[in-house]
mmCIF file of C-alpha atoms and ligand atoms in Angstrom:
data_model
loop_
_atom_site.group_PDB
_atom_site.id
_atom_site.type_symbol
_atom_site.label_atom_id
_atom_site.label_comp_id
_atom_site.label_asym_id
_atom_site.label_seq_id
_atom_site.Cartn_x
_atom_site.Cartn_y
_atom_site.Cartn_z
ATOM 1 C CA UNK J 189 -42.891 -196.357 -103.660
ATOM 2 C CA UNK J 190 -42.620 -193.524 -100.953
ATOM 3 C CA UNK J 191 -40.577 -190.546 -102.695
ATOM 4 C CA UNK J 192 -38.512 -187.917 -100.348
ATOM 5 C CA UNK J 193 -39.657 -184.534 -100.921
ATOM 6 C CA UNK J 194 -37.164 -181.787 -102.433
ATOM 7 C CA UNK J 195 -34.474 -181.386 -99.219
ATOM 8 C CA UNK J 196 -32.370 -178.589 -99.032
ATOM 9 C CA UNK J 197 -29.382 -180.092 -97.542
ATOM 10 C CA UNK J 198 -26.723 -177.587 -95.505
ATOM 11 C CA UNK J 199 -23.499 -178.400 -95.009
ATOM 12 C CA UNK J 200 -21.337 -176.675 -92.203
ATOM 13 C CA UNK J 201 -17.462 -176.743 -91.701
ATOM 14 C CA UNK J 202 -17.801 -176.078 -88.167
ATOM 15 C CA UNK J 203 -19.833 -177.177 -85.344
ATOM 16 C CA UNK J 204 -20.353 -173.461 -84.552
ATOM 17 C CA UNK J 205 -21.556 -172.944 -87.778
ATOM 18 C CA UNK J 206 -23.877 -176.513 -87.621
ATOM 19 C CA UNK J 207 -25.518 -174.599 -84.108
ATOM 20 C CA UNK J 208 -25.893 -171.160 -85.830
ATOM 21 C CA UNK J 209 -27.704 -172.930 -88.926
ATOM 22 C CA UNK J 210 -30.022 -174.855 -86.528
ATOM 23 C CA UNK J 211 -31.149 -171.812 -84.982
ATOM 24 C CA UNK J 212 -31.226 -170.033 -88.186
ATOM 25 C CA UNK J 213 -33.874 -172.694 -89.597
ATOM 26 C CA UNK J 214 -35.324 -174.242 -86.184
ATOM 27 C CA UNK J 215 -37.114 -176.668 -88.300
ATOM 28 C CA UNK J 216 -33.878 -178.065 -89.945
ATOM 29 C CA UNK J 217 -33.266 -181.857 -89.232
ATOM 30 C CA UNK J 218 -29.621 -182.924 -88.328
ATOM 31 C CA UNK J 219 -28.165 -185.646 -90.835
ATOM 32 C CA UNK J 220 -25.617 -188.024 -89.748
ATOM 33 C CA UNK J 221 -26.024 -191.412 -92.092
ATOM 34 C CA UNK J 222 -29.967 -191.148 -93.024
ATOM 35 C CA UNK J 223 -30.740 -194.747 -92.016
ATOM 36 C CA UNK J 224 -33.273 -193.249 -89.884
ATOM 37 C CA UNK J 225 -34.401 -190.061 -90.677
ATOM 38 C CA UNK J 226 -35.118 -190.292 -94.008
ATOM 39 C CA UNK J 227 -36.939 -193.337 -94.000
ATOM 40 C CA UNK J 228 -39.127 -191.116 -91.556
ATOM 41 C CA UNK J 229 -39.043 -188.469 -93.997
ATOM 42 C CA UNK J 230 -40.826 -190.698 -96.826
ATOM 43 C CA UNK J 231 -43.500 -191.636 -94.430
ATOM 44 C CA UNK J 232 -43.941 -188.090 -93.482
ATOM 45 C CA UNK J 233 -43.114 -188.878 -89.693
ATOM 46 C CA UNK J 234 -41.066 -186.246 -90.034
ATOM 47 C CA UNK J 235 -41.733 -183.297 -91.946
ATOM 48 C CA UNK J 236 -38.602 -180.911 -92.508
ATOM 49 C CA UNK J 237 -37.568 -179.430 -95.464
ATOM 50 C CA UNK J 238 -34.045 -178.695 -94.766
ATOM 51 C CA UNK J 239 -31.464 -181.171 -93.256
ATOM 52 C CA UNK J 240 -27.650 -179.762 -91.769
ATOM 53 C CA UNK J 241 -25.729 -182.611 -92.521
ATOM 54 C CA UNK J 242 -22.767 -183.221 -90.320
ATOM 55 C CA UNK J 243 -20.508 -184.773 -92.830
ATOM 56 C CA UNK J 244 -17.640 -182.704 -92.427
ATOM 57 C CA UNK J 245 -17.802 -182.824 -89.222
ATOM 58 C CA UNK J 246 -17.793 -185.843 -88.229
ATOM 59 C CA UNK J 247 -14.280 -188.243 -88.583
ATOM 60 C CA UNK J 248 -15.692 -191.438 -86.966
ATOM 61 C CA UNK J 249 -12.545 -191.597 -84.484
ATOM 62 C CA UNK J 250 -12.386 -194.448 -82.121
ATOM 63 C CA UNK J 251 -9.813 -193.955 -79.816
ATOM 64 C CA UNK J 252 -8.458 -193.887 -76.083
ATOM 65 C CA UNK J 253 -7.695 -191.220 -73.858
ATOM 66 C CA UNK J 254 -6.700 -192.032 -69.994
ATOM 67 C CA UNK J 255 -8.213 -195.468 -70.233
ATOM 68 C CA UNK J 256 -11.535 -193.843 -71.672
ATOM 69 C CA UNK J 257 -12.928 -194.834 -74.691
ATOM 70 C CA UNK J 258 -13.752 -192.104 -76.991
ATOM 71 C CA UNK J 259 -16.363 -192.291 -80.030
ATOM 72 C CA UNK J 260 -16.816 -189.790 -82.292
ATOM 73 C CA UNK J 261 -20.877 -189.483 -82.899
ATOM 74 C CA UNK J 262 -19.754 -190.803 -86.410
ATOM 75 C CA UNK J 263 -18.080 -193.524 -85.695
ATOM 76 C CA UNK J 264 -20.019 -195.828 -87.903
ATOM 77 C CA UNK J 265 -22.077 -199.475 -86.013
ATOM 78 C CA UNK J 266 -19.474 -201.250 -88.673
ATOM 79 C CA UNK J 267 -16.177 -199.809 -86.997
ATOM 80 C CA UNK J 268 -17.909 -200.099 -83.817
ATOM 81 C CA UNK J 269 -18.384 -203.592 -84.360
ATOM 82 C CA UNK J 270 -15.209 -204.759 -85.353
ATOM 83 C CA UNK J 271 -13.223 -202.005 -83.624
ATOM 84 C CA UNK J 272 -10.097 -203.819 -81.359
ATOM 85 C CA UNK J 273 -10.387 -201.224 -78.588
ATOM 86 C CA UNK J 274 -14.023 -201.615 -78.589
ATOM 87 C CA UNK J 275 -13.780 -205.028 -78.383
ATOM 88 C CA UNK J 276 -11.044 -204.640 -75.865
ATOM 89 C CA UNK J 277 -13.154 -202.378 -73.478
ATOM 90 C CA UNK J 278 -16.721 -202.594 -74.184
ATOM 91 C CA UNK J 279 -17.442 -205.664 -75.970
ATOM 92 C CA UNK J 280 -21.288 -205.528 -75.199
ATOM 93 C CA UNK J 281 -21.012 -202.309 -77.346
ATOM 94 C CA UNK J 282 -19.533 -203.867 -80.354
ATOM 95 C CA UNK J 283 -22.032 -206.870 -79.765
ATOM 96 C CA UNK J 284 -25.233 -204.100 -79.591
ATOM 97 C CA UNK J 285 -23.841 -202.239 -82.756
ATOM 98 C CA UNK J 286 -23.397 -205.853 -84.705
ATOM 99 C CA UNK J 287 -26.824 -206.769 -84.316
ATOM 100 C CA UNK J 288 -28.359 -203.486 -85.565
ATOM 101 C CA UNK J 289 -30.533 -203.712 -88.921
ATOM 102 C CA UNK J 290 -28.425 -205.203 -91.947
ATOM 103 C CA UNK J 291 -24.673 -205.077 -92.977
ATOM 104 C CA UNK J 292 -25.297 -201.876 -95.465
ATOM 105 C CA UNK J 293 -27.075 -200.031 -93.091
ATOM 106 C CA UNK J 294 -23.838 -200.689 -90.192
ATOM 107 C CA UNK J 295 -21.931 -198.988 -92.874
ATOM 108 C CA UNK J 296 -23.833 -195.991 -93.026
ATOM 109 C CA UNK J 297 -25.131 -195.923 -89.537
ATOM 110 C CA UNK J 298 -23.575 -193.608 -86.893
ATOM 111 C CA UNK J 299 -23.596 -193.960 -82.854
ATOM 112 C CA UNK J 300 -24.805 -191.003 -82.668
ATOM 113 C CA UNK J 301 -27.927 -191.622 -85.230
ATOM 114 C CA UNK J 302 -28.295 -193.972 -82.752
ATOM 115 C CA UNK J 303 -28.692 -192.399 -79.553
ATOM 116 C CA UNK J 304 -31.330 -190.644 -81.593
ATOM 117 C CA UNK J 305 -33.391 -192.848 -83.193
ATOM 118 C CA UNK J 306 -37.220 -192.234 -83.599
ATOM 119 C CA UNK J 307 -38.828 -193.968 -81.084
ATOM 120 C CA UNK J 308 -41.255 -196.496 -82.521
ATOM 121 C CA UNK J 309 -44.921 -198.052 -82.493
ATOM 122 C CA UNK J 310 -47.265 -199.625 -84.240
ATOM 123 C CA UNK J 311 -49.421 -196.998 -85.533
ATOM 124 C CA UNK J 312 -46.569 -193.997 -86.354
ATOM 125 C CA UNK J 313 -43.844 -196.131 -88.448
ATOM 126 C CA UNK J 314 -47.249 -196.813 -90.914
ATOM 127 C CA UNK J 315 -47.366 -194.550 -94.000
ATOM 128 C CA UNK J 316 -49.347 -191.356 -94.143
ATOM 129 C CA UNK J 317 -51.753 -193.182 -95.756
ATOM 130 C CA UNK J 318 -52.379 -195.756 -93.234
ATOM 131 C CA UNK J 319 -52.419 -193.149 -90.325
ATOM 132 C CA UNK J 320 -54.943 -190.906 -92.322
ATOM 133 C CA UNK J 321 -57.592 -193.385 -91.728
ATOM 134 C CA UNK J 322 -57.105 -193.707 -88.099
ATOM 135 C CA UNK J 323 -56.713 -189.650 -87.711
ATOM 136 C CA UNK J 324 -53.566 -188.366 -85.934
ATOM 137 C CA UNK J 325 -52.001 -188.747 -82.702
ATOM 138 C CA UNK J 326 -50.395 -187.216 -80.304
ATOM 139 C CA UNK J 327 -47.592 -187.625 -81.718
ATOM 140 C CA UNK J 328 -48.755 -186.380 -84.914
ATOM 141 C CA UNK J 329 -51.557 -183.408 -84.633
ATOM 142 C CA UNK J 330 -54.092 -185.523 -82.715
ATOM 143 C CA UNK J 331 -55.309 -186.018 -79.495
ATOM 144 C CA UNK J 332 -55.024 -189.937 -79.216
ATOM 145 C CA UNK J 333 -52.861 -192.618 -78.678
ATOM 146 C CA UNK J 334 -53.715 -195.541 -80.879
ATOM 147 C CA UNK J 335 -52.117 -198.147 -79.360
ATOM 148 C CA UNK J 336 -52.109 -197.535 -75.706
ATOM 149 C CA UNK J 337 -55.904 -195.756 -75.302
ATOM 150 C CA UNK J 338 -55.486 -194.282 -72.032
ATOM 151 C CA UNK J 339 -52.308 -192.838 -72.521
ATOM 152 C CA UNK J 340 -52.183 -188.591 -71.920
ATOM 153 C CA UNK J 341 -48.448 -188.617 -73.450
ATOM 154 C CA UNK J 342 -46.378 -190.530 -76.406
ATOM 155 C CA UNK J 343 -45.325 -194.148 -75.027
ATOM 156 C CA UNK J 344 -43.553 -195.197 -78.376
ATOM 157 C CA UNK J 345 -40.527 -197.222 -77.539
ATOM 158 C CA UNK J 346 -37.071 -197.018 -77.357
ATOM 159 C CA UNK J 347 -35.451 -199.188 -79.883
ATOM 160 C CA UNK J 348 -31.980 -198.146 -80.218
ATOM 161 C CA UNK J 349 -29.915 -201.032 -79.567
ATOM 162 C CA UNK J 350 -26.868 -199.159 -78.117
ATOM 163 C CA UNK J 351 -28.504 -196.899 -75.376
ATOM 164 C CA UNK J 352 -29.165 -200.045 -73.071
ATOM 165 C CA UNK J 353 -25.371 -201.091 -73.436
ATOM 166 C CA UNK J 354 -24.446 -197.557 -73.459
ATOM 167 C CA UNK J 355 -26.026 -196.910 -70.228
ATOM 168 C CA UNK J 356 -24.573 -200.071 -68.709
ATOM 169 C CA UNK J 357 -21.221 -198.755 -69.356
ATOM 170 C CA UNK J 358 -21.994 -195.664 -67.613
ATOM 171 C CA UNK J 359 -21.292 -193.620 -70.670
ATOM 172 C CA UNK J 360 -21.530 -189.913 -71.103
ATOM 173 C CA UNK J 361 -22.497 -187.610 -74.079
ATOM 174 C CA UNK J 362 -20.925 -184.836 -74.856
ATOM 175 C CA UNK J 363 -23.042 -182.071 -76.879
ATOM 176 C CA UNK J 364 -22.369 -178.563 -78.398
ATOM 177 C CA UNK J 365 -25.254 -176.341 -78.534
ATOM 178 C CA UNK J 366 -26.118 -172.247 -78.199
ATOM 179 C CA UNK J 367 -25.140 -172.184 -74.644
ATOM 180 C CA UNK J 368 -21.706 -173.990 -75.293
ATOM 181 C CA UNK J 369 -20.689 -177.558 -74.542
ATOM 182 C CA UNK J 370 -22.314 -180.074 -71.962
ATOM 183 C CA UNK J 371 -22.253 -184.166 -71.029
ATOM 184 C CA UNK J 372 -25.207 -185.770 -70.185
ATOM 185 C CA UNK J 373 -25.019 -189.129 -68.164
ATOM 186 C CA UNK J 374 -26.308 -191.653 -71.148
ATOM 187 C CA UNK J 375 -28.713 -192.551 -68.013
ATOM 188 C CA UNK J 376 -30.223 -188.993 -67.942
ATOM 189 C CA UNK J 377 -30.200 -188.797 -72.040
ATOM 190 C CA UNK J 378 -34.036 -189.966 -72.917
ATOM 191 C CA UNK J 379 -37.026 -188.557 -71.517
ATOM 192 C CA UNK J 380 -40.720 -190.781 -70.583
ATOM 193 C CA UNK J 381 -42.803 -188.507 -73.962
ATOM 194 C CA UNK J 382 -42.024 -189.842 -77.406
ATOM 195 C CA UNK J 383 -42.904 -186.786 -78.706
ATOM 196 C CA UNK J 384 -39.677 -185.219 -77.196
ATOM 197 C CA UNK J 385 -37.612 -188.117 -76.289
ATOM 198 C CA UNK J 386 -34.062 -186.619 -75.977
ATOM 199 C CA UNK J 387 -32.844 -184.216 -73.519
ATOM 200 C CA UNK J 388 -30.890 -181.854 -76.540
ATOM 201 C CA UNK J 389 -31.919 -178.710 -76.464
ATOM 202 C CA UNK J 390 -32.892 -176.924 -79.649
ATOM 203 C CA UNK J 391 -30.135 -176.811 -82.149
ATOM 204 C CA UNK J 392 -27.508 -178.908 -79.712
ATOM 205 C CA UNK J 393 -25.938 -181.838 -81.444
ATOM 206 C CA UNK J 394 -23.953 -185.090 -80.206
ATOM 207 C CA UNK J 395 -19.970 -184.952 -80.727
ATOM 208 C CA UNK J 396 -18.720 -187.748 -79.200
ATOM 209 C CA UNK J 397 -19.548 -190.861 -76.539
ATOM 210 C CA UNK J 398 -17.134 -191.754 -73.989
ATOM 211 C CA UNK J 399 -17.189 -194.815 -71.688
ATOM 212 C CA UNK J 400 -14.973 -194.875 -68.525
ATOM 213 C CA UNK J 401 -12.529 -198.082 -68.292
ATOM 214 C CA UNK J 402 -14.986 -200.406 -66.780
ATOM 215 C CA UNK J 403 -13.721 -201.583 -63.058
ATOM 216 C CA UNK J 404 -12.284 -205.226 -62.933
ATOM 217 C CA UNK J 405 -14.832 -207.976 -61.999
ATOM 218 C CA UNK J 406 -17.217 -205.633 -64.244
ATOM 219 C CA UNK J 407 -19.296 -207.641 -66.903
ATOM 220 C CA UNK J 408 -21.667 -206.349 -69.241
ATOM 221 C CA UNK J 409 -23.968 -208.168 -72.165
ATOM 222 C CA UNK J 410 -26.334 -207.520 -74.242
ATOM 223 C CA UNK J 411 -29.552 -209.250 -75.747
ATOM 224 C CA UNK J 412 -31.895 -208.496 -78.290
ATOM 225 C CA UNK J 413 -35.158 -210.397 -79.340
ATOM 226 C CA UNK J 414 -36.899 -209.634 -82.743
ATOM 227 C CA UNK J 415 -38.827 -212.427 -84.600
ATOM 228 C CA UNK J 416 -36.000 -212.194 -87.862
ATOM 229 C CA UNK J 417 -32.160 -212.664 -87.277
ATOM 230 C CA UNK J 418 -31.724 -209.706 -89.661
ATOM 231 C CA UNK J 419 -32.858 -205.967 -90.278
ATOM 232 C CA UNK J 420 -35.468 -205.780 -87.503
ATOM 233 C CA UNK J 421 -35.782 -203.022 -84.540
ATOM 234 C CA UNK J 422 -35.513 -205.240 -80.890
ATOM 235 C CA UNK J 423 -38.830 -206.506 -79.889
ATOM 236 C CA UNK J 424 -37.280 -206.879 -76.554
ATOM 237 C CA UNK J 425 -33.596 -205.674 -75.682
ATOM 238 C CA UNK J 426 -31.739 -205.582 -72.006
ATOM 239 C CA UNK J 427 -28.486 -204.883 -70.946
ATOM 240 C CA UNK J 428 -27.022 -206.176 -67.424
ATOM 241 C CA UNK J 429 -24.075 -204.999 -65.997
ATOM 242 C CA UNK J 430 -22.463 -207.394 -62.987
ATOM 243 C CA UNK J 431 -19.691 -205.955 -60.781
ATOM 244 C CA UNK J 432 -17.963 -208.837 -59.304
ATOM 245 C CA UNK J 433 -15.921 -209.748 -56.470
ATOM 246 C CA UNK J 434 -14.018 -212.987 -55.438
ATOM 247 C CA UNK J 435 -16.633 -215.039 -56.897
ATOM 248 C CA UNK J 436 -19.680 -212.819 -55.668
ATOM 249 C CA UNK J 437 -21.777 -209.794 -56.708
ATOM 250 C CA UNK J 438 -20.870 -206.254 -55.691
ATOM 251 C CA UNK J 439 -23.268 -204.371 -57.281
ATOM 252 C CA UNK J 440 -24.797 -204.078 -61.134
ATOM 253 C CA UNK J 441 -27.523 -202.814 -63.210
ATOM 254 C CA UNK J 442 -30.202 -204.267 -65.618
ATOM 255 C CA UNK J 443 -31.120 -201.748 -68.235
ATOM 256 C CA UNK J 444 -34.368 -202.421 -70.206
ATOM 257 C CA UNK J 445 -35.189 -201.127 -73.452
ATOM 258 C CA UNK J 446 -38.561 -201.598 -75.987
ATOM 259 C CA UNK J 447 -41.009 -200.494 -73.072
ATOM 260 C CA UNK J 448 -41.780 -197.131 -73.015
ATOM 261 C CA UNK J 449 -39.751 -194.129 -74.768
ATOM 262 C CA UNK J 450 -37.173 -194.104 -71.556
ATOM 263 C CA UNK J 451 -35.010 -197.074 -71.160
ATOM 264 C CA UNK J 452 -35.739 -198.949 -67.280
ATOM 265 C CA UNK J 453 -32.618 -198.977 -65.020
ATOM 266 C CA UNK J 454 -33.046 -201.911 -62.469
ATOM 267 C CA UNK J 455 -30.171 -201.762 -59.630
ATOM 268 C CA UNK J 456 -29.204 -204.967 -58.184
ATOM 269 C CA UNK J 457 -27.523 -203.637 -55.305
ATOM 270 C CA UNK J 458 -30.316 -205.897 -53.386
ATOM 271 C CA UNK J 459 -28.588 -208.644 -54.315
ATOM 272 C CA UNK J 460 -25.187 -207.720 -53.063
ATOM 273 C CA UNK J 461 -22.992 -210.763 -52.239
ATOM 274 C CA UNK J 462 -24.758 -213.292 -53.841
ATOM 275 C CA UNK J 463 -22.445 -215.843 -55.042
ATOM 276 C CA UNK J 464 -22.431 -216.045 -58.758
ATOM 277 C CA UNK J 465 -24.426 -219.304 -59.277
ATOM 278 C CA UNK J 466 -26.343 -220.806 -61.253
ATOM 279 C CA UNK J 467 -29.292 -219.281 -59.206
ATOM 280 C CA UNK J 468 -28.431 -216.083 -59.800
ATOM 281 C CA UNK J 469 -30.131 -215.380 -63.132
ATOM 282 C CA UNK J 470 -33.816 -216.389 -61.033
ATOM 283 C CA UNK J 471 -32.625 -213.486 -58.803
ATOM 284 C CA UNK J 472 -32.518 -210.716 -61.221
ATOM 285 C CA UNK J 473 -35.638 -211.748 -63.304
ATOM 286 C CA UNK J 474 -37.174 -211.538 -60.067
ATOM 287 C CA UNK J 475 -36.737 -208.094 -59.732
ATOM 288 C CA UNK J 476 -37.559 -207.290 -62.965
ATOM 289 C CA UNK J 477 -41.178 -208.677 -62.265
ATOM 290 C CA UNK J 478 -43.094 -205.618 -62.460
ATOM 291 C CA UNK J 479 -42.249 -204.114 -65.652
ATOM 292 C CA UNK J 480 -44.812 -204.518 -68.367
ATOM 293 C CA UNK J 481 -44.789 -204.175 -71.696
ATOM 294 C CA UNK J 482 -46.982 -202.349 -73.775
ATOM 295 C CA UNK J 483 -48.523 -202.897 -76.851
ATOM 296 C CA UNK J 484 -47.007 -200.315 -78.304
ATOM 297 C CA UNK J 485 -44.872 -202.615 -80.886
ATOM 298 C CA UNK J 486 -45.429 -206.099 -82.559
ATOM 299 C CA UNK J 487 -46.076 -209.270 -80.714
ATOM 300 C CA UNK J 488 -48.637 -209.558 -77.523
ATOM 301 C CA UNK J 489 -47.512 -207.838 -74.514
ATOM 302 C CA UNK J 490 -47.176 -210.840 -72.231
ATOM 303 C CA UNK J 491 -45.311 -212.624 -74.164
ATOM 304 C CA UNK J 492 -42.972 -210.116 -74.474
ATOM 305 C CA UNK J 493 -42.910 -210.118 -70.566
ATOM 306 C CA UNK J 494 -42.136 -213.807 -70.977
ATOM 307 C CA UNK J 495 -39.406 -213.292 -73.740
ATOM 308 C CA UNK J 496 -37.859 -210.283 -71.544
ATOM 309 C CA UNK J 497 -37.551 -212.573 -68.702
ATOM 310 C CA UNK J 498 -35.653 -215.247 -70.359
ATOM 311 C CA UNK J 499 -33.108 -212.838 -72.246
ATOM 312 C CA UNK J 500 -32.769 -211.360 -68.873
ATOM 313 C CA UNK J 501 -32.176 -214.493 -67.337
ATOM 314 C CA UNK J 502 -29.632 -215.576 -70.466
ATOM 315 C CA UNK J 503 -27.919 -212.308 -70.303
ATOM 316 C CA UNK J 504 -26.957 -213.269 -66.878
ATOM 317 C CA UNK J 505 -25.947 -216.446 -67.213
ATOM 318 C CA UNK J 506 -23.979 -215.642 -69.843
ATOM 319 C CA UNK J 507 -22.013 -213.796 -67.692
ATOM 320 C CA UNK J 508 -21.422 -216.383 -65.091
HETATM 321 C C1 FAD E 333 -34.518 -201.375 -92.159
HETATM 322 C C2 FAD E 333 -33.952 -200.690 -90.950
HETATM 323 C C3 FAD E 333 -33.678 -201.451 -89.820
HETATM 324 C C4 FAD E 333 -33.158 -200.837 -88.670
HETATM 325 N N1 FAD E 333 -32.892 -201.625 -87.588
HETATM 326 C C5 FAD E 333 -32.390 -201.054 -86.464
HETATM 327 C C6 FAD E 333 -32.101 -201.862 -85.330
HETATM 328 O O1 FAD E 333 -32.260 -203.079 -85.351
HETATM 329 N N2 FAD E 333 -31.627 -201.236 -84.221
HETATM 330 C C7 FAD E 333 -31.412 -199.898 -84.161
HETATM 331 O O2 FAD E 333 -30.950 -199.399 -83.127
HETATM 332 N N3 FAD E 333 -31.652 -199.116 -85.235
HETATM 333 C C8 FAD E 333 -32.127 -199.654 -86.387
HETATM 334 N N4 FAD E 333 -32.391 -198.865 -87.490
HETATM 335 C C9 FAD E 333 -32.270 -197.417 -87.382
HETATM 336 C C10 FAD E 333 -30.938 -196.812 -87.827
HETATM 337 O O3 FAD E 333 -30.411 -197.476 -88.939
HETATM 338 C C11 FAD E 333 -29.877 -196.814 -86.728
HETATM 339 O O4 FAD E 333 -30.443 -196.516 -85.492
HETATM 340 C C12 FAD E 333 -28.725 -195.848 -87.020
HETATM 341 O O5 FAD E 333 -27.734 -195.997 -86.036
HETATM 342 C C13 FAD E 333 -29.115 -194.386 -87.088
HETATM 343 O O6 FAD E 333 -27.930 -193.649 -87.342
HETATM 344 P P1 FAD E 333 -27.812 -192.629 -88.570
HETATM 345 O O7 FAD E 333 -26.431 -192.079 -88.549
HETATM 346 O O8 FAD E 333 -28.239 -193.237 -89.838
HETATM 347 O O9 FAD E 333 -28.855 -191.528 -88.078
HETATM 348 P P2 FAD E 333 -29.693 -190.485 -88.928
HETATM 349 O O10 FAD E 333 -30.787 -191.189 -89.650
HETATM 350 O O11 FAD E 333 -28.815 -189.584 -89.724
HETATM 351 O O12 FAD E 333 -30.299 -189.648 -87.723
HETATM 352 C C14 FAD E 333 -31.183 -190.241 -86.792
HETATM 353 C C15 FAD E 333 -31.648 -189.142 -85.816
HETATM 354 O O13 FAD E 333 -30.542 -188.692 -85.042
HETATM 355 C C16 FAD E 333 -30.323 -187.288 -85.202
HETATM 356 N N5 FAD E 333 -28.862 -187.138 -85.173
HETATM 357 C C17 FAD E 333 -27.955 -187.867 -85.882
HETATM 358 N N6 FAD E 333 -26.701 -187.516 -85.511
HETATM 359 C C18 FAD E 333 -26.831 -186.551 -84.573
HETATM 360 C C19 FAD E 333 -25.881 -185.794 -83.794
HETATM 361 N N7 FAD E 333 -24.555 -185.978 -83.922
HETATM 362 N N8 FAD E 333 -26.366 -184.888 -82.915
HETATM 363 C C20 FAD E 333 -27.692 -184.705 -82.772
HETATM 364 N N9 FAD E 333 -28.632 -185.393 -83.445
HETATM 365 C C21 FAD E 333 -28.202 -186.308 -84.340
HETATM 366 C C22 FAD E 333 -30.965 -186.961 -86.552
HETATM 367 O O14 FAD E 333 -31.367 -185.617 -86.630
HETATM 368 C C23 FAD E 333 -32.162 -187.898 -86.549
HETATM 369 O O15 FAD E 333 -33.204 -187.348 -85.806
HETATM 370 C C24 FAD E 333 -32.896 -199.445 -88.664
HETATM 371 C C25 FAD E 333 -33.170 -198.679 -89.797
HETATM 372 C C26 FAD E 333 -33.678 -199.298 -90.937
HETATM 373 C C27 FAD E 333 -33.946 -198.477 -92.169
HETATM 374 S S1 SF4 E 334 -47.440 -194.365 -78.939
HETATM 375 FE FE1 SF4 E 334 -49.433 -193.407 -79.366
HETATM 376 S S2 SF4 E 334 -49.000 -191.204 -79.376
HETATM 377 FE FE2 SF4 E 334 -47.032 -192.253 -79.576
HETATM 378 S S3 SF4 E 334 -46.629 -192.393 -81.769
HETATM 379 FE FE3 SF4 E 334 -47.699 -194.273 -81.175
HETATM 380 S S4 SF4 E 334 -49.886 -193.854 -81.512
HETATM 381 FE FE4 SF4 E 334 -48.806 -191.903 -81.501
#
């Protein structure tokens, strides 16, 4: 059995005090429900020995505000998944949160912990143990990447199931940090180095999500692929977005997750005024042809490229 090591655990009344304690201990970890971090603190992924827990911060509030959906960074994936004016406004969110991990873990889980999940791969979510005999990485004092050999930076993949859906909706994030409070485009949020995969700055922490009241005609889904029903990360995930119009398509988006550390935004303004037909779903796997997989989780890249096409093409038709 992995053990945690001894954690001092801080607990701030204020989010001015949360940012002062960050940069008083800049190697403090920020604790929303645990269901990631300290699974990554037993397998020494992480290595912190004091956490600022957010608890009395955070309320979980789900509400709406001049037709924009506002979610506190701890609003749990259960609430999100059941939530009427989730379901109302973004029911690809509620759809994303529901398939997350296992029923305990929704409970516990917050959007925010989300946003901010450890990217993953097949080497670093081993135990120490297991990674000591290969050496480190670059992710982890070394020099190498051990599943993708050329690599010169961390391709570990995204494998939050909200950001897709999240940046489908065109959601923002609003922060606090040391130089005040900021909102970053959920399109702009992750960077292409798994080492540092989030744009936060040091000691700036997630408040709240909002999503503007999607246009009419606007669709959005969601589908994940992982070889169990239950607890497992996506294998594959994508989001599409279709703005419609009289029976054809404006505009939309396809937002891949599961390749590299940064989710793949795929316009489909190309495909402006096609009618919404059956055909449609061959049209946006088509454009989607060049994106490639790594082997940077389970299951052989190409037939993840295979499996990604078909969601892709079922998201869609989902939607027609
Ligand atoms: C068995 C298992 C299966 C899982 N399956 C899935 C899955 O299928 N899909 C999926 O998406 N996730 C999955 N997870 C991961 C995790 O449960 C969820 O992503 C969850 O939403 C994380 O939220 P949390 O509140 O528990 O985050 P925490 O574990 O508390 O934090 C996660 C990260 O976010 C940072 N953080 C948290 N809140 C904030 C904030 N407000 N501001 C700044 N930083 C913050 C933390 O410092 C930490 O780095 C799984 C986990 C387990 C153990
Ligand atoms: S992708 Fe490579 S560098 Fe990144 S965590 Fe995995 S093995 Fe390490």
């Amino acid at each position: 059995m992995l053990r945690l090591a001894k954690l001092e655990v801080l607990e701030p009344r204020s989010w001015e005090e949360a940012v002062h304690l960050l940069q008083q201990y800049p190697e403090a970890r920020v604790l929303a429900g645990g269901t990631d971090l300290l699974p990554a603190l037993k397998t020494l992924q992480v290595r912190s020995s004091t956490l600022v827990s957010l608890r009395h911060l955070l309320d979980g509030q789900i509400c709406l505000v001049d037709k924009e959906l506002r979610l506190d960074a701890g609003a749990t994936l259960t609430n999100i998944a059941s939530h009427p004016l989730v379901l109302a406004g973004a029911p690809a969110l509620a759809q994303a949160a529901s398939l997350v991990a296992s029923p305990l873990i929704r409970n516990r889980a917050t959007l925010g912990g989300n946003l901010c999940v450890e990217p993953r791969c097949r080497y670093i979510n081993q135990s120490e143990l297991f990674r000591q005999a290969l050496g480190g990485c670059l992710k982890s004092h070394g020099d190498d990447c051990h599943v993708v050999p050329a690599a010169t930076r961390c391709l570990a993949a995204l494998s939050s199931d909200s950001v897709p859906v999240l940046i489908a909706y065109q959601a923002t994030i609003h922060t606090i940090g040391p130089r005040g409070r900021r909102i970053i485009p959920a399109q702009e949020f992750h960077r292409a180095d798994g080492v540092h995969p989030f744009r936060l700055e040091a000691a700036e922490l997630i408040q709240q999500i909002r999503l503007p009241s999607p246009p009419a005609g606007c669709r959005v889904t969601y589908r994940k692929w992982r070889p169990r029903k239950s607890i497992d990360f996506p294998l594959v995930s994508v989001a599409v977005r279709l703005n419609t119009n009289a029976g054809h398509l404006d505009s939309g988006l396809v937002v891949v997750g599961v390749l590299g550390p940064k989710p793949r935004v795929i316009s489909l303004d190309r495909l402006a005024g096609a009618p919404l037909n059956s055909d449609l779903p061959f049209l946006v796997a088509e454009l989607a042809g060049s994106l490639k997989p790594l082997p940077n989780v389970p299951y052989e890249p190409g037939y993840r490229k295979t499996r990604l096409l078909l969601e892709m093409q079922r998201a869609v038709r989902d939607m027609l």
